[in-house]
Coordinates of N, CA and C in Angstrom, one line a residue:
M1 N 51.9 46.3 -34.2 CA 50.9 45.2 -34.2 C 49.4 45.7 -34.2
K2 N 49.5 46.9 -33.3 CA 48.1 47.7 -33.1 C 47.7 48.1 -34.3
K3 N 48.7 48.6 -35.0 CA 48.5 49.7 -36.4 C 48.1 48.6 -37.3
I4 N 48.8 47.5 -37.5 CA 48.4 46.5 -38.5 C 46.8 46.2 -38.3
I5 N 46.5 45.8 -36.9 CA 45.0 45.4 -36.7 C 44.1 46.6 -37.0
S6 N 44.5 47.8 -36.7 CA 43.5 48.9 -37.1 C 43.3 49.2 -38.5
Y7 N 44.7 49.1 -39.1 CA 44.4 49.3 -40.7 C 43.3 48.2 -41.4
T8 N 43.8 47.2 -40.9 CA 43.0 45.7 -41.4 C 41.7 45.8 -40.9
L9 N 41.2 46.3 -39.8 CA 39.8 46.6 -39.7 C 39.3 47.8 -40.3
L10 N 40.0 48.8 -40.5 CA 39.5 50.1 -41.4 C 39.3 49.5 -42.8
G11 N 40.2 48.5 -43.4 CA 40.1 48.2 -44.6 C 38.8 47.5 -44.7
L12 N 38.5 46.4 -43.8 CA 37.4 45.6 -43.8 C 36.0 46.6 -43.9
V13 N 35.9 47.5 -42.8 CA 34.9 48.5 -43.0 C 34.8 49.2 -44.2
F14 N 35.8 49.6 -44.8 CA 35.8 50.2 -46.2 C 35.2 49.4 -47.3
L15 N 35.7 48.1 -47.3 CA 35.1 47.1 -48.0 C 33.7 46.8 -48.1
T16 N 33.4 46.7 -46.6 CA 31.8 46.4 -46.3 C 31.0 47.3 -46.8
L17 N 31.4 48.8 -46.7 CA 30.7 50.0 -46.8 C 30.5 50.2 -48.4
T18 N 31.4 49.7 -49.1 CA 31.6 50.0 -50.5 C 30.2 49.8 -51.3
S19 N 29.3 48.7 -50.8 CA 28.1 48.4 -51.5 C 27.0 49.5 -51.2
F20 N 27.3 50.6 -50.4 CA 26.4 51.7 -50.3 C 26.4 52.8 -51.3
G21 N 25.6 53.4 -51.7 CA 25.7 54.5 -52.7 C 26.5 55.8 -52.2
V22 N 26.3 55.9 -50.6 CA 26.7 57.3 -50.2 C 27.6 56.8 -49.1
H23 N 28.8 57.6 -49.0 CA 29.8 57.3 -48.0 C 30.0 58.6 -47.2
K24 N 30.3 58.5 -45.9 CA 30.6 59.7 -45.0 C 31.9 59.8 -44.6
F25 N 32.7 58.9 -45.2 CA 34.1 59.3 -44.9 C 35.1 59.2 -46.1
Y26 N 36.1 59.5 -46.0 CA 36.9 59.6 -47.4 C 38.2 58.8 -47.2
V27 N 38.1 57.7 -47.8 CA 39.5 56.8 -47.6 C 39.7 56.1 -49.0
S28 N 40.9 55.8 -49.2 CA 41.4 55.1 -50.4 C 42.3 54.1 -49.9
I29 N 42.6 52.9 -50.4 CA 43.4 52.0 -50.1 C 44.4 51.5 -51.1
Y30 N 45.6 51.5 -50.7 CA 46.7 51.1 -52.0 C 47.4 50.1 -51.3
Q31 N 47.4 48.9 -52.0 CA 48.3 47.7 -51.7 C 49.4 47.6 -52.5
I32 N 50.6 47.6 -52.1 CA 51.8 47.6 -52.8 C 52.6 46.3 -52.1
N33 N 52.8 45.3 -53.4 CA 53.4 43.9 -53.1 C 54.6 43.7 -53.8
Y34 N 55.8 43.4 -53.3 CA 56.9 42.8 -54.1 C 57.0 41.7 -54.4
A35 N 57.2 41.4 -56.0 CA 57.2 40.1 -56.6 C 58.8 40.0 -56.8
P36 N 59.5 39.3 -56.1 CA 61.0 39.2 -56.4 C 61.2 38.3 -57.6
E37 N 60.6 37.4 -57.8 CA 60.6 36.6 -59.1 C 60.4 37.1 -60.2
K38 N 59.6 38.3 -60.3 CA 59.4 39.1 -61.6 C 60.3 40.3 -61.3
K39 N 60.9 40.8 -60.2 CA 61.6 42.1 -59.8 C 60.6 43.1 -60.4
M40 N 59.4 42.9 -59.6 CA 58.2 44.1 -59.9 C 57.5 44.4 -58.6
L41 N 57.4 45.5 -58.3 CA 56.2 46.1 -57.6 C 54.8 46.0 -58.1
Q42 N 53.8 45.3 -57.5 CA 52.5 45.1 -58.1 C 51.6 46.3 -57.2
I43 N 51.0 46.9 -57.5 CA 50.0 47.9 -56.8 C 48.6 48.0 -57.2
T44 N 47.8 47.9 -56.3 CA 46.4 47.9 -56.4 C 46.1 49.2 -55.5
S45 N 44.9 50.1 -56.2 CA 44.2 50.9 -55.4 C 42.8 50.5 -55.6
R46 N 42.1 51.2 -54.6 CA 40.7 51.1 -54.4 C 40.3 52.6 -54.0
I47 N 39.6 53.2 -54.9 CA 39.0 54.4 -54.8 C 37.5 54.6 -55.0
F48 N 36.7 55.4 -54.3 CA 35.5 55.7 -54.5 C 35.1 56.4 -55.9
I49 N 34.5 55.8 -56.9 CA 34.2 56.2 -57.9 C 33.7 57.4 -58.1
D50 N 32.6 57.9 -57.1 CA 32.0 59.1 -57.4 C 33.1 60.4 -57.0
D51 N 33.9 60.1 -56.2 CA 35.1 61.0 -55.7 C 36.0 61.2 -56.7
L52 N 36.3 60.0 -57.4 CA 37.3 60.3 -58.5 C 36.6 61.1 -59.8
N53 N 35.3 60.9 -60.0 CA 34.8 61.5 -61.1 C 34.7 63.0 -60.7
D54 N 34.6 63.3 -59.4 CA 34.1 64.8 -58.9 C 35.7 65.5 -58.9
V55 N 36.8 64.6 -58.6 CA 38.1 65.4 -58.6 C 38.5 65.7 -60.0
L56 N 38.1 64.7 -61.0 CA 38.5 64.8 -62.4 C 37.9 66.1 -62.9
F57 N 36.5 66.3 -62.5 CA 35.8 67.5 -63.2 C 36.4 68.7 -62.8
R58 N 36.6 68.7 -61.1 CA 37.3 70.0 -60.7 C 38.8 70.1 -61.2
N59 N 39.8 69.3 -61.6 CA 41.0 69.3 -62.0 C 41.0 69.6 -63.7
F60 N 40.3 69.0 -64.5 CA 40.2 69.2 -65.8 C 39.1 69.8 -66.3
N61 N 37.9 70.2 -65.9 CA 36.8 71.0 -66.1 C 36.0 70.3 -67.3
K62 N 35.9 68.8 -67.1 CA 35.3 68.0 -67.8 C 34.6 66.9 -67.3
K63 N 33.5 66.8 -67.3 CA 32.4 65.7 -66.7 C 33.0 64.4 -67.3
T64 N 33.2 63.6 -66.2 CA 33.8 62.3 -66.6 C 32.8 61.1 -66.2
H65 N 33.0 60.1 -66.7 CA 31.7 59.0 -66.6 C 32.4 57.7 -66.2
L66 N 33.5 57.8 -65.3 CA 34.0 56.3 -65.0 C 33.1 55.5 -64.3
G67 N 33.0 54.2 -64.6 CA 32.2 53.5 -64.2 C 30.5 53.4 -64.7
E68 N 30.6 54.2 -65.7 CA 29.3 54.2 -66.1 C 29.2 53.6 -67.6
Q69 N 27.9 53.5 -67.9 CA 28.1 52.9 -69.2 C 28.5 53.7 -70.5
N70 N 28.5 54.9 -70.4 CA 29.1 55.9 -71.3 C 30.4 56.4 -71.1
E71 N 31.2 55.6 -70.1 CA 32.5 55.8 -70.0 C 33.3 56.0 -71.3
S72 N 34.3 57.0 -71.4 CA 35.1 57.0 -72.8 C 36.6 56.9 -72.6
P73 N 37.2 56.5 -73.6 CA 38.8 56.3 -73.3 C 39.5 57.6 -72.9
E74 N 38.6 58.8 -73.2 CA 39.2 60.0 -72.6 C 39.2 60.1 -71.1
D75 N 38.2 59.6 -70.6 CA 37.9 59.4 -69.2 C 38.9 58.7 -68.5
I76 N 39.4 57.5 -69.2 CA 40.4 56.7 -68.5 C 41.7 57.5 -68.7
I77 N 42.0 58.2 -69.9 CA 43.2 59.2 -69.9 C 43.2 60.1 -68.8
L78 N 42.3 60.8 -68.5 CA 42.2 61.9 -67.5 C 42.6 61.0 -66.1
M79 N 41.8 60.0 -65.7 CA 42.2 59.4 -64.4 C 43.6 58.9 -64.6
K80 N 44.0 58.4 -65.4 CA 45.5 58.1 -65.4 C 46.5 59.2 -65.2
K81 N 46.0 60.3 -65.8 CA 46.9 61.6 -65.7 C 46.8 62.2 -64.2
Y82 N 45.7 62.1 -64.0 CA 45.3 62.5 -62.5 C 46.0 61.7 -61.2
I83 N 46.0 60.3 -61.4 CA 46.6 59.6 -60.6 C 48.0 59.7 -60.8
S84 N 48.7 59.7 -61.9 CA 50.0 59.9 -62.0 C 50.8 61.3 -61.4
D85 N 49.8 62.3 -61.4 CA 50.1 63.5 -60.9 C 50.3 63.5 -59.5
H86 N 49.4 62.6 -58.8 CA 49.3 62.8 -57.6 C 49.6 61.4 -56.7
F87 N 50.3 60.5 -57.1 CA 50.9 59.4 -56.6 C 52.0 58.8 -57.1
S88 N 53.2 58.8 -56.2 CA 54.5 58.4 -56.6 C 55.3 57.7 -55.8
I89 N 56.1 56.9 -56.4 CA 56.9 56.0 -55.5 C 58.4 56.2 -55.9
K90 N 59.3 56.4 -54.7 CA 60.9 56.3 -54.9 C 61.2 54.7 -54.3
V91 N 62.1 54.3 -55.1 CA 62.4 53.0 -54.5 C 63.9 53.2 -54.4
N92 N 64.5 53.0 -53.2 CA 65.9 53.1 -53.1 C 66.4 54.6 -53.2
G93 N 65.7 55.6 -53.1 CA 65.8 57.0 -53.3 C 65.8 57.4 -54.7
Q94 N 65.4 56.5 -55.6 CA 65.2 56.7 -57.2 C 63.5 56.8 -57.5
Q95 N 63.2 57.7 -58.1 CA 61.9 58.2 -58.7 C 61.4 56.9 -59.9
K96 N 60.4 56.2 -59.6 CA 60.1 55.3 -60.3 C 58.9 55.4 -61.4
A97 N 58.8 54.9 -62.6 CA 57.5 55.1 -63.3 C 56.5 54.2 -63.0
I98 N 55.3 54.3 -62.6 CA 54.2 53.6 -62.2 C 53.4 53.4 -63.6
N99 N 53.4 52.0 -63.8 CA 52.6 51.7 -65.1 C 51.3 51.3 -65.0
Y100 N 50.4 51.6 -65.8 CA 49.0 51.6 -65.4 C 48.6 50.3 -66.2
L101 N 47.9 49.5 -65.7 CA 47.8 48.3 -66.5 C 46.2 48.2 -66.8
S102 N 45.1 48.2 -65.8 CA 43.8 48.2 -66.2 C 43.2 48.7 -64.9
K103 N 41.6 48.6 -64.8 CA 40.8 49.0 -63.8 C 39.6 47.9 -63.7
E104 N 39.0 47.8 -62.8 CA 37.7 47.2 -62.9 C 36.7 48.0 -61.7
L105 N 35.4 47.5 -61.6 CA 34.7 48.1 -60.7 C 34.2 47.1 -59.7
E106 N 34.0 47.6 -58.7 CA 33.5 46.6 -57.5 C 32.6 47.5 -56.7
G107 N 31.4 47.4 -56.8 CA 30.1 48.4 -56.5 C 30.5 49.6 -56.8
N108 N 30.5 50.6 -55.7 CA 31.1 52.0 -56.1 C 32.5 52.3 -55.9
V109 N 33.3 51.4 -56.1 CA 34.9 51.6 -56.1 C 35.5 51.0 -57.3
V110 N 36.3 52.0 -57.8 CA 37.2 51.5 -58.8 C 38.5 50.7 -58.2
I111 N 38.9 49.7 -58.8 CA 40.1 49.0 -58.4 C 40.9 49.1 -59.6
C112 N 42.0 49.9 -59.3 CA 43.2 50.0 -60.4 C 44.4 49.2 -60.2
Y113 N 45.0 48.7 -61.2 CA 46.2 47.8 -61.2 C 47.5 48.4 -61.9
Y114 N 48.5 48.6 -61.1 CA 49.6 49.1 -61.5 C 50.9 48.4 -61.3
N115 N 52.0 48.6 -62.1 CA 53.2 48.0 -61.6 C 54.4 48.8 -61.8
I116 N 55.5 48.5 -61.3 CA 56.8 49.1 -61.3 C 57.8 47.9 -61.8
K117 N 58.4 48.0 -62.9 CA 59.2 46.9 -63.3 C 60.7 47.1 -62.9
D118 N 61.6 46.3 -62.9 CA 63.0 46.3 -62.7 C 63.3 46.6 -61.6
I119 N 62.8 46.2 -60.4 CA 63.3 46.5 -59.0 C 64.1 45.1 -58.7
S120 N 65.2 45.2 -58.4 CA 65.8 44.0 -57.9 C 66.0 43.8 -56.5
K121 N 66.1 44.9 -55.8 CA 66.3 44.9 -54.3 C 65.6 46.1 -53.8
I122 N 64.6 46.1 -52.7 CA 64.4 47.2 -52.0 C 64.7 47.2 -50.8
K123 N 65.5 48.6 -50.4 CA 66.0 48.9 -49.1 C 64.7 49.8 -48.6
T124 N 64.5 50.9 -49.4 CA 63.6 51.9 -49.0 C 62.6 52.1 -50.1
L125 N 61.3 52.5 -49.5 CA 60.1 53.0 -50.1 C 59.7 54.5 -49.7
E126 N 59.6 55.5 -50.7 CA 59.2 56.6 -50.2 C 57.9 57.0 -51.3
I127 N 56.9 56.9 -50.3 CA 55.6 57.1 -51.1 C 54.9 58.5 -50.8
Q128 N 54.5 59.2 -52.0 CA 53.7 60.4 -52.0 C 52.3 60.1 -52.5
N129 N 51.2 60.6 -51.9 CA 49.9 60.2 -52.2 C 49.0 61.5 -51.7
T130 N 48.6 62.2 -52.8 CA 47.6 63.4 -52.6 C 46.4 62.9 -53.4
V131 N 46.2 61.8 -53.7 CA 44.9 61.5 -54.5 C 43.8 62.2 -53.8
L132 N 42.8 63.0 -54.2 CA 41.6 63.2 -53.5 C 41.7 64.2 -52.6
I133 N 43.0 64.3 -52.0 CA 43.1 65.4 -50.7 C 42.8 66.7 -51.6
D134 N 42.9 67.0 -52.8 CA 42.6 68.2 -53.2 C 40.8 68.5 -53.3
L135 N 40.1 67.3 -53.3 CA 38.7 67.4 -53.3 C 38.4 67.6 -51.9
N136 N 39.0 66.9 -51.0 CA 38.5 66.8 -49.6 C 39.7 66.7 -48.6
S137 N 39.6 67.7 -47.8 CA 40.9 67.7 -46.7 C 40.7 66.8 -45.7
E138 N 39.6 65.9 -45.5 CA 39.7 64.8 -44.8 C 39.9 63.5 -45.2
Q139 N 40.4 63.4 -46.6 CA 40.9 62.2 -47.3 C 42.0 61.6 -46.6
Q140 N 41.8 60.3 -46.6 CA 42.8 59.5 -45.8 C 43.2 58.3 -46.9
N141 N 44.6 58.2 -47.2 CA 44.9 57.3 -48.3 C 45.6 56.3 -47.3
I142 N 45.3 54.9 -47.3 CA 46.0 54.0 -46.5 C 47.1 53.2 -47.5
I143 N 48.1 53.2 -47.2 CA 49.0 52.5 -48.0 C 49.5 51.0 -47.3
Q144 N 49.2 49.9 -47.6 CA 49.5 48.6 -47.2 C 50.8 47.9 -48.1
T145 N 51.8 47.7 -47.5 CA 53.0 47.2 -48.3 C 53.2 45.9 -47.6
T146 N 53.4 44.8 -48.7 CA 54.3 43.7 -48.2 C 55.6 43.5 -48.9
I147 N 56.7 43.7 -48.5 CA 57.9 43.6 -49.2 C 58.7 42.8 -48.5
S148 N 59.2 41.6 -49.3 CA 60.0 40.5 -48.8 C 59.5 40.0 -47.4
G149 N 58.2 39.6 -47.3 CA 57.6 39.0 -46.3 C 57.4 39.9 -45.1
K150 N 57.7 41.3 -45.2 CA 57.6 42.4 -44.2 C 56.4 43.2 -44.4
K151 N 55.4 43.2 -43.6 CA 54.2 44.0 -43.7 C 54.4 45.5 -42.9
Q152 N 54.2 46.5 -43.9 CA 54.3 47.9 -43.1 C 52.9 48.7 -43.7
N153 N 52.5 49.6 -42.8 CA 51.5 50.4 -43.2 C 51.8 52.0 -43.2
L154 N 51.2 52.8 -44.0 CA 51.3 54.3 -43.8 C 50.0 54.8 -43.9
L155 N 49.5 55.8 -43.3 CA 48.4 56.7 -43.4 C 48.7 58.2 -43.8
L156 N 48.4 58.3 -45.1 CA 48.6 59.4 -45.7 C 47.6 60.4 -45.4
T157 N 47.6 61.9 -45.3 CA 46.5 62.6 -45.1 C 47.1 64.1 -45.8
D158 N 46.2 65.1 -45.4 CA 46.4 66.4 -45.9 C 47.6 66.9 -45.0
G159 N 47.7 66.4 -43.8 CA 48.8 66.7 -43.0 C 50.0 66.2 -43.3
E160 N 50.2 64.9 -44.0 CA 51.2 64.3 -44.0 C 51.1 63.3 -45.3
I161 N 51.4 64.0 -46.5 CA 51.1 63.3 -47.6 C 52.2 62.5 -48.1
K162 N 53.5 62.4 -47.5 CA 54.5 61.5 -47.9 C 55.0 60.6 -46.5
G163 N 55.4 59.4 -46.9 CA 55.9 58.4 -46.0 C 57.2 57.7 -46.6
F164 N 57.8 57.1 -45.5 CA 59.2 56.6 -45.8 C 59.2 55.4 -45.0
L165 N 59.4 54.1 -45.7 CA 59.6 53.0 -45.2 C 61.0 52.1 -45.5
K166 N 61.4 51.6 -44.5 CA 62.8 50.8 -44.7 C 62.4 49.3 -44.5
Y167 N 63.2 48.8 -45.2 CA 63.2 47.3 -45.4 C 64.5 46.6 -45.0

């Protein structure tokens, strides 16, 4: 219970501070919900846009303009490639393809939407997330899940890039 309250408070602080141009902490939030009627995992990520542009430059040696007026389709392709290389989910021990749907901006945060289709039942989730850890070793990736009415959270960091949840 204390973990849920802590993660919720951390999430609220994160959202409150996203309206400022500079941030002194390195955190991203991922929400994973299971929609049994659609047999689908619905995933939302919230990542600071400046960190994402910085890590794309570092990884692909190309300046990107995500969230700016001169954002290009290639910028989106690089973002999708980076995230798919650094964020993965196994459902019931099987690696699943994460489908990118869209993105939007909220202040200085990019919100990305994804899904994983054809999930009839979830017994376990194994999540690996190294997004932005290669940019800053202090990066924390908070994973919040709601599966069959059960809420669970993970905190993934440079020291613990993978988490396992049972339902």
